[in-house]
Amino acid sequence: MAAAYAIKEGLWLRTLLSDLGMRLDTITINADNQGAIKLLKNPVFSMRSKHIGVIYHFARERVIRKDISFKYIPTAKMVADALTKPLPAAKLAFCRTAMGIAGMEQ
């Protein structure tokens, strides 16, 4: 479950910021997987979700504690795509603008 790894990284970053004297209460993770978000917020087990193991319970516990919150972002508006995959020019320009990164022409 990718969400659990994102949670681990977010908690590590929160600890780092705390060591630097900054306080961060709840970490918000933007995700485009509505199924995973619903499962973390409302633990309904079915035959299809029986295989979920310990890592899911770690993630679910952090959501319950309000250490982490998830926000749905449609795939087309996912800004992090610029950091993870090659993009067409229009999508790259959108991601750059959303991250506050100026292009070479500016």
Short mmCIF file of N, CA and C in Angstrom, two decimals:
data_model
loop_
_atom_site.label_atom_id
_atom_site.label_comp_id
_atom_site.label_asym_id
_atom_site.label_seq_id
_atom_site.Cartn_x
_atom_site.Cartn_y
_atom_site.Cartn_z
N MET A 1 0.84 -1.17 0.00
CA MET A 1 0.00 0.00 0.00
C MET A 1 0.89 1.24 0.00
N ALA A 2 0.83 1.98 -1.08
CA ALA A 2 1.68 3.16 -1.24
C ALA A 2 1.39 4.22 -0.19
N ALA A 3 0.15 4.28 0.28
CA ALA A 3 -0.21 5.28 1.29
C ALA A 3 0.59 5.09 2.57
N ALA A 4 0.84 3.85 2.94
CA ALA A 4 1.60 3.58 4.17
C ALA A 4 3.02 4.09 4.05
N TYR A 5 3.62 3.94 2.88
CA TYR A 5 4.98 4.45 2.68
C TYR A 5 5.00 5.98 2.68
N ALA A 6 3.97 6.58 2.12
CA ALA A 6 3.87 8.05 2.16
C ALA A 6 3.70 8.53 3.60
N ILE A 7 2.94 7.79 4.38
CA ILE A 7 2.75 8.13 5.80
C ILE A 7 4.07 8.06 6.54
N LYS A 8 4.83 6.99 6.30
CA LYS A 8 6.13 6.85 6.97
C LYS A 8 7.05 8.02 6.63
N GLU A 9 7.10 8.41 5.37
CA GLU A 9 7.94 9.54 4.96
C GLU A 9 7.44 10.84 5.58
N GLY A 10 6.12 11.03 5.60
CA GLY A 10 5.56 12.24 6.20
C GLY A 10 5.86 12.34 7.68
N LEU A 11 5.77 11.22 8.38
CA LEU A 11 6.07 11.22 9.82
C LEU A 11 7.55 11.52 10.06
N TRP A 12 8.40 10.98 9.20
CA TRP A 12 9.84 11.26 9.32
C TRP A 12 10.11 12.75 9.10
N LEU A 13 9.47 13.33 8.09
CA LEU A 13 9.65 14.76 7.83
C LEU A 13 9.12 15.61 8.98
N ARG A 14 8.01 15.18 9.57
CA ARG A 14 7.48 15.92 10.72
C ARG A 14 8.46 15.89 11.89
N THR A 15 9.10 14.74 12.11
CA THR A 15 10.10 14.63 13.17
C THR A 15 11.29 15.53 12.87
N LEU A 16 11.73 15.56 11.62
CA LEU A 16 12.85 16.42 11.23
C LEU A 16 12.50 17.89 11.47
N LEU A 17 11.31 18.30 11.04
CA LEU A 17 10.89 19.68 11.26
C LEU A 17 10.77 20.01 12.74
N SER A 18 10.33 19.05 13.52
CA SER A 18 10.24 19.25 14.97
C SER A 18 11.62 19.46 15.57
N ASP A 19 12.60 18.69 15.10
CA ASP A 19 13.98 18.85 15.57
C ASP A 19 14.54 20.22 15.21
N LEU A 20 14.02 20.80 14.13
CA LEU A 20 14.46 22.13 13.69
C LEU A 20 13.64 23.25 14.34
N GLY A 21 12.72 22.88 15.23
CA GLY A 21 11.95 23.87 15.97
C GLY A 21 10.64 24.28 15.33
N MET A 22 10.20 23.56 14.30
CA MET A 22 8.92 23.87 13.65
C MET A 22 7.88 22.85 14.07
N ARG A 23 6.66 23.32 14.25
CA ARG A 23 5.59 22.42 14.68
C ARG A 23 4.64 22.16 13.52
N LEU A 24 4.34 20.90 13.31
CA LEU A 24 3.40 20.49 12.26
C LEU A 24 2.48 19.45 12.87
N ASP A 25 1.20 19.76 12.96
CA ASP A 25 0.27 18.84 13.61
C ASP A 25 -0.15 17.70 12.69
N THR A 26 -1.06 17.98 11.80
CA THR A 26 -1.57 16.95 10.90
C THR A 26 -0.93 17.10 9.53
N ILE A 27 -0.47 15.99 9.00
CA ILE A 27 0.13 15.97 7.67
C ILE A 27 -0.97 15.62 6.68
N THR A 28 -1.10 16.40 5.63
CA THR A 28 -2.10 16.11 4.59
C THR A 28 -1.40 15.50 3.40
N ILE A 29 -1.89 14.34 2.99
CA ILE A 29 -1.34 13.64 1.83
C ILE A 29 -2.37 13.72 0.71
N ASN A 30 -1.95 14.24 -0.43
CA ASN A 30 -2.82 14.30 -1.61
C ASN A 30 -2.72 12.97 -2.34
N ALA A 31 -3.86 12.37 -2.62
CA ALA A 31 -3.88 11.08 -3.30
C ALA A 31 -4.97 11.07 -4.36
N ASP A 32 -4.75 10.26 -5.40
CA ASP A 32 -5.75 10.16 -6.45
C ASP A 32 -6.46 8.80 -6.45
N ASN A 33 -6.23 8.00 -5.42
CA ASN A 33 -6.86 6.69 -5.31
C ASN A 33 -8.02 6.77 -4.32
N GLN A 34 -9.21 6.95 -4.85
CA GLN A 34 -10.39 7.11 -3.99
C GLN A 34 -10.66 5.86 -3.16
N GLY A 35 -10.40 4.70 -3.73
CA GLY A 35 -10.63 3.45 -3.00
C GLY A 35 -9.76 3.34 -1.76
N ALA A 36 -8.49 3.68 -1.90
CA ALA A 36 -7.58 3.62 -0.75
C ALA A 36 -7.97 4.64 0.31
N ILE A 37 -8.36 5.83 -0.11
CA ILE A 37 -8.77 6.87 0.84
C ILE A 37 -10.01 6.41 1.62
N LYS A 38 -10.99 5.86 0.91
CA LYS A 38 -12.21 5.39 1.57
C LYS A 38 -11.91 4.26 2.54
N LEU A 39 -11.03 3.36 2.16
CA LEU A 39 -10.69 2.23 3.03
C LEU A 39 -9.97 2.70 4.29
N LEU A 40 -9.12 3.72 4.16
CA LEU A 40 -8.42 4.25 5.34
C LEU A 40 -9.35 5.02 6.26
N LYS A 41 -10.32 5.71 5.69
CA LYS A 41 -11.25 6.49 6.51
C LYS A 41 -12.37 5.65 7.10
N ASN A 42 -12.79 4.62 6.40
CA ASN A 42 -13.91 3.78 6.83
C ASN A 42 -13.54 2.32 6.63
N PRO A 43 -13.07 1.65 7.67
CA PRO A 43 -12.56 0.29 7.52
C PRO A 43 -13.66 -0.75 7.33
N VAL A 44 -14.11 -0.90 6.10
CA VAL A 44 -15.11 -1.91 5.77
C VAL A 44 -14.36 -3.07 5.12
N PHE A 45 -14.42 -4.20 5.76
CA PHE A 45 -13.72 -5.36 5.21
C PHE A 45 -14.69 -6.20 4.40
N SER A 46 -14.23 -6.65 3.27
CA SER A 46 -15.02 -7.52 2.42
C SER A 46 -14.11 -8.62 1.90
N MET A 47 -14.65 -9.48 1.11
CA MET A 47 -13.84 -10.56 0.53
C MET A 47 -12.70 -9.99 -0.30
N ARG A 48 -12.91 -8.84 -0.91
CA ARG A 48 -11.89 -8.26 -1.78
C ARG A 48 -10.78 -7.57 -0.99
N SER A 49 -11.03 -7.19 0.26
CA SER A 49 -10.02 -6.48 1.04
C SER A 49 -9.43 -7.32 2.17
N LYS A 50 -9.68 -8.62 2.17
CA LYS A 50 -9.18 -9.49 3.23
C LYS A 50 -7.66 -9.60 3.26
N HIS A 51 -7.01 -9.44 2.13
CA HIS A 51 -5.57 -9.63 2.02
C HIS A 51 -4.76 -8.50 2.66
N ILE A 52 -5.40 -7.43 3.05
CA ILE A 52 -4.69 -6.28 3.60
C ILE A 52 -4.11 -6.66 4.95
N GLY A 53 -2.83 -6.39 5.13
CA GLY A 53 -2.14 -6.85 6.32
C GLY A 53 -1.74 -5.76 7.28
N VAL A 54 -0.61 -5.98 7.92
CA VAL A 54 -0.11 -5.13 8.99
C VAL A 54 0.11 -3.70 8.51
N ILE A 55 0.61 -3.53 7.31
CA ILE A 55 0.92 -2.19 6.82
C ILE A 55 -0.35 -1.33 6.73
N TYR A 56 -1.48 -1.97 6.37
CA TYR A 56 -2.75 -1.24 6.34
C TYR A 56 -3.13 -0.78 7.74
N HIS A 57 -2.95 -1.65 8.72
CA HIS A 57 -3.33 -1.29 10.09
C HIS A 57 -2.48 -0.14 10.62
N PHE A 58 -1.20 -0.11 10.23
CA PHE A 58 -0.33 1.02 10.59
C PHE A 58 -0.90 2.31 10.01
N ALA A 59 -1.25 2.28 8.73
CA ALA A 59 -1.78 3.47 8.06
C ALA A 59 -3.11 3.89 8.67
N ARG A 60 -3.97 2.94 8.91
CA ARG A 60 -5.29 3.23 9.48
C ARG A 60 -5.16 3.85 10.88
N GLU A 61 -4.24 3.32 11.67
CA GLU A 61 -4.01 3.84 13.03
C GLU A 61 -3.58 5.31 12.99
N ARG A 62 -2.72 5.66 12.05
CA ARG A 62 -2.25 7.05 11.93
C ARG A 62 -3.37 7.99 11.50
N VAL A 63 -4.29 7.50 10.66
CA VAL A 63 -5.44 8.31 10.26
C VAL A 63 -6.36 8.52 11.46
N ILE A 64 -6.59 7.47 12.24
CA ILE A 64 -7.45 7.58 13.43
C ILE A 64 -6.85 8.56 14.44
N ARG A 65 -5.53 8.52 14.62
CA ARG A 65 -4.85 9.42 15.56
C ARG A 65 -4.81 10.87 15.07
N LYS A 66 -5.20 11.07 13.83
CA LYS A 66 -5.17 12.39 13.17
C LYS A 66 -3.74 12.90 12.98
N ASP A 67 -2.78 11.95 12.90
CA ASP A 67 -1.42 12.32 12.51
C ASP A 67 -1.40 12.64 11.02
N ILE A 68 -2.27 11.97 10.27
CA ILE A 68 -2.30 12.05 8.82
C ILE A 68 -3.74 12.28 8.37
N SER A 69 -3.92 13.07 7.33
CA SER A 69 -5.22 13.16 6.67
C SER A 69 -4.98 13.01 5.17
N PHE A 70 -5.96 12.49 4.50
CA PHE A 70 -5.87 12.30 3.06
C PHE A 70 -6.85 13.21 2.36
N LYS A 71 -6.41 13.77 1.26
CA LYS A 71 -7.24 14.66 0.45
C LYS A 71 -7.23 14.13 -0.97
N TYR A 72 -8.42 13.98 -1.56
CA TYR A 72 -8.50 13.50 -2.93
C TYR A 72 -8.16 14.62 -3.90
N ILE A 73 -7.26 14.32 -4.79
CA ILE A 73 -6.89 15.21 -5.89
C ILE A 73 -7.03 14.40 -7.18
N PRO A 74 -7.81 14.87 -8.15
CA PRO A 74 -7.94 14.12 -9.40
C PRO A 74 -6.57 13.92 -10.07
N THR A 75 -6.42 12.83 -10.76
CA THR A 75 -5.15 12.51 -11.41
C THR A 75 -4.67 13.64 -12.31
N ALA A 76 -5.57 14.29 -13.01
CA ALA A 76 -5.19 15.38 -13.92
C ALA A 76 -4.59 16.57 -13.19
N LYS A 77 -4.88 16.72 -11.91
CA LYS A 77 -4.38 17.87 -11.14
C LYS A 77 -3.28 17.48 -10.16
N MET A 78 -2.73 16.29 -10.30
CA MET A 78 -1.70 15.80 -9.39
C MET A 78 -0.36 16.48 -9.73
N VAL A 79 0.04 17.41 -8.89
CA VAL A 79 1.24 18.22 -9.12
C VAL A 79 2.51 17.38 -9.00
N ALA A 80 2.51 16.37 -8.16
CA ALA A 80 3.70 15.55 -7.95
C ALA A 80 4.10 14.76 -9.19
N ASP A 81 3.23 14.67 -10.18
CA ASP A 81 3.57 13.95 -11.41
C ASP A 81 4.84 14.50 -12.05
N ALA A 82 5.10 15.78 -11.90
CA ALA A 82 6.30 16.40 -12.49
C ALA A 82 7.57 15.81 -11.88
N LEU A 83 7.47 15.27 -10.69
CA LEU A 83 8.64 14.70 -10.02
C LEU A 83 8.78 13.21 -10.24
N THR A 84 7.78 12.57 -10.83
CA THR A 84 7.79 11.12 -10.91
C THR A 84 7.74 10.53 -12.31
N LYS A 85 7.39 11.32 -13.32
CA LYS A 85 7.26 10.75 -14.67
C LYS A 85 7.41 11.83 -15.74
N PRO A 86 7.73 11.40 -16.96
CA PRO A 86 7.80 12.37 -18.05
C PRO A 86 6.39 12.87 -18.39
N LEU A 87 6.29 14.17 -18.69
CA LEU A 87 4.99 14.78 -18.94
C LEU A 87 5.00 15.58 -20.23
N PRO A 88 3.82 15.72 -20.85
CA PRO A 88 3.71 16.63 -21.99
C PRO A 88 3.94 18.07 -21.51
N ALA A 89 4.28 18.95 -22.42
CA ALA A 89 4.65 20.33 -22.07
C ALA A 89 3.56 21.05 -21.29
N ALA A 90 2.30 20.88 -21.68
CA ALA A 90 1.21 21.59 -21.01
C ALA A 90 1.07 21.14 -19.55
N LYS A 91 1.16 19.85 -19.32
CA LYS A 91 1.05 19.32 -17.95
C LYS A 91 2.26 19.75 -17.12
N LEU A 92 3.44 19.76 -17.72
CA LEU A 92 4.64 20.19 -17.01
C LEU A 92 4.52 21.67 -16.62
N ALA A 93 4.00 22.49 -17.51
CA ALA A 93 3.81 23.91 -17.21
C ALA A 93 2.82 24.08 -16.05
N PHE A 94 1.74 23.30 -16.06
CA PHE A 94 0.76 23.35 -14.97
C PHE A 94 1.43 22.98 -13.64
N CYS A 95 2.20 21.90 -13.63
CA CYS A 95 2.86 21.44 -12.40
C CYS A 95 3.88 22.47 -11.90
N ARG A 96 4.65 23.02 -12.82
CA ARG A 96 5.64 24.05 -12.44
C ARG A 96 4.96 25.24 -11.79
N THR A 97 3.89 25.71 -12.39
CA THR A 97 3.16 26.86 -11.85
C THR A 97 2.59 26.54 -10.47
N ALA A 98 2.01 25.35 -10.33
CA ALA A 98 1.41 24.95 -9.05
C ALA A 98 2.46 24.83 -7.95
N MET A 99 3.69 24.46 -8.31
CA MET A 99 4.76 24.33 -7.32
C MET A 99 5.49 25.65 -7.10
N GLY A 100 5.18 26.66 -7.92
CA GLY A 100 5.84 27.95 -7.77
C GLY A 100 7.24 27.98 -8.36
N ILE A 101 7.47 27.14 -9.35
CA ILE A 101 8.79 27.07 -10.00
C ILE A 101 8.71 27.84 -11.32
N ALA A 102 9.59 28.79 -11.51
CA ALA A 102 9.59 29.59 -12.74
C ALA A 102 10.27 28.81 -13.86
N GLY A 103 9.81 29.02 -15.08
CA GLY A 103 10.42 28.40 -16.23
C GLY A 103 11.67 29.15 -16.65
N MET A 104 12.44 28.57 -17.54
CA MET A 104 13.68 29.19 -18.02
C MET A 104 13.39 30.50 -18.76
N GLU A 105 12.21 30.59 -19.38
CA GLU A 105 11.88 31.79 -20.15
C GLU A 105 11.54 32.97 -19.26
N GLN A 106 11.36 32.76 -17.97
CA GLN A 106 11.00 33.85 -17.07
C GLN A 106 12.23 34.33 -16.43
#
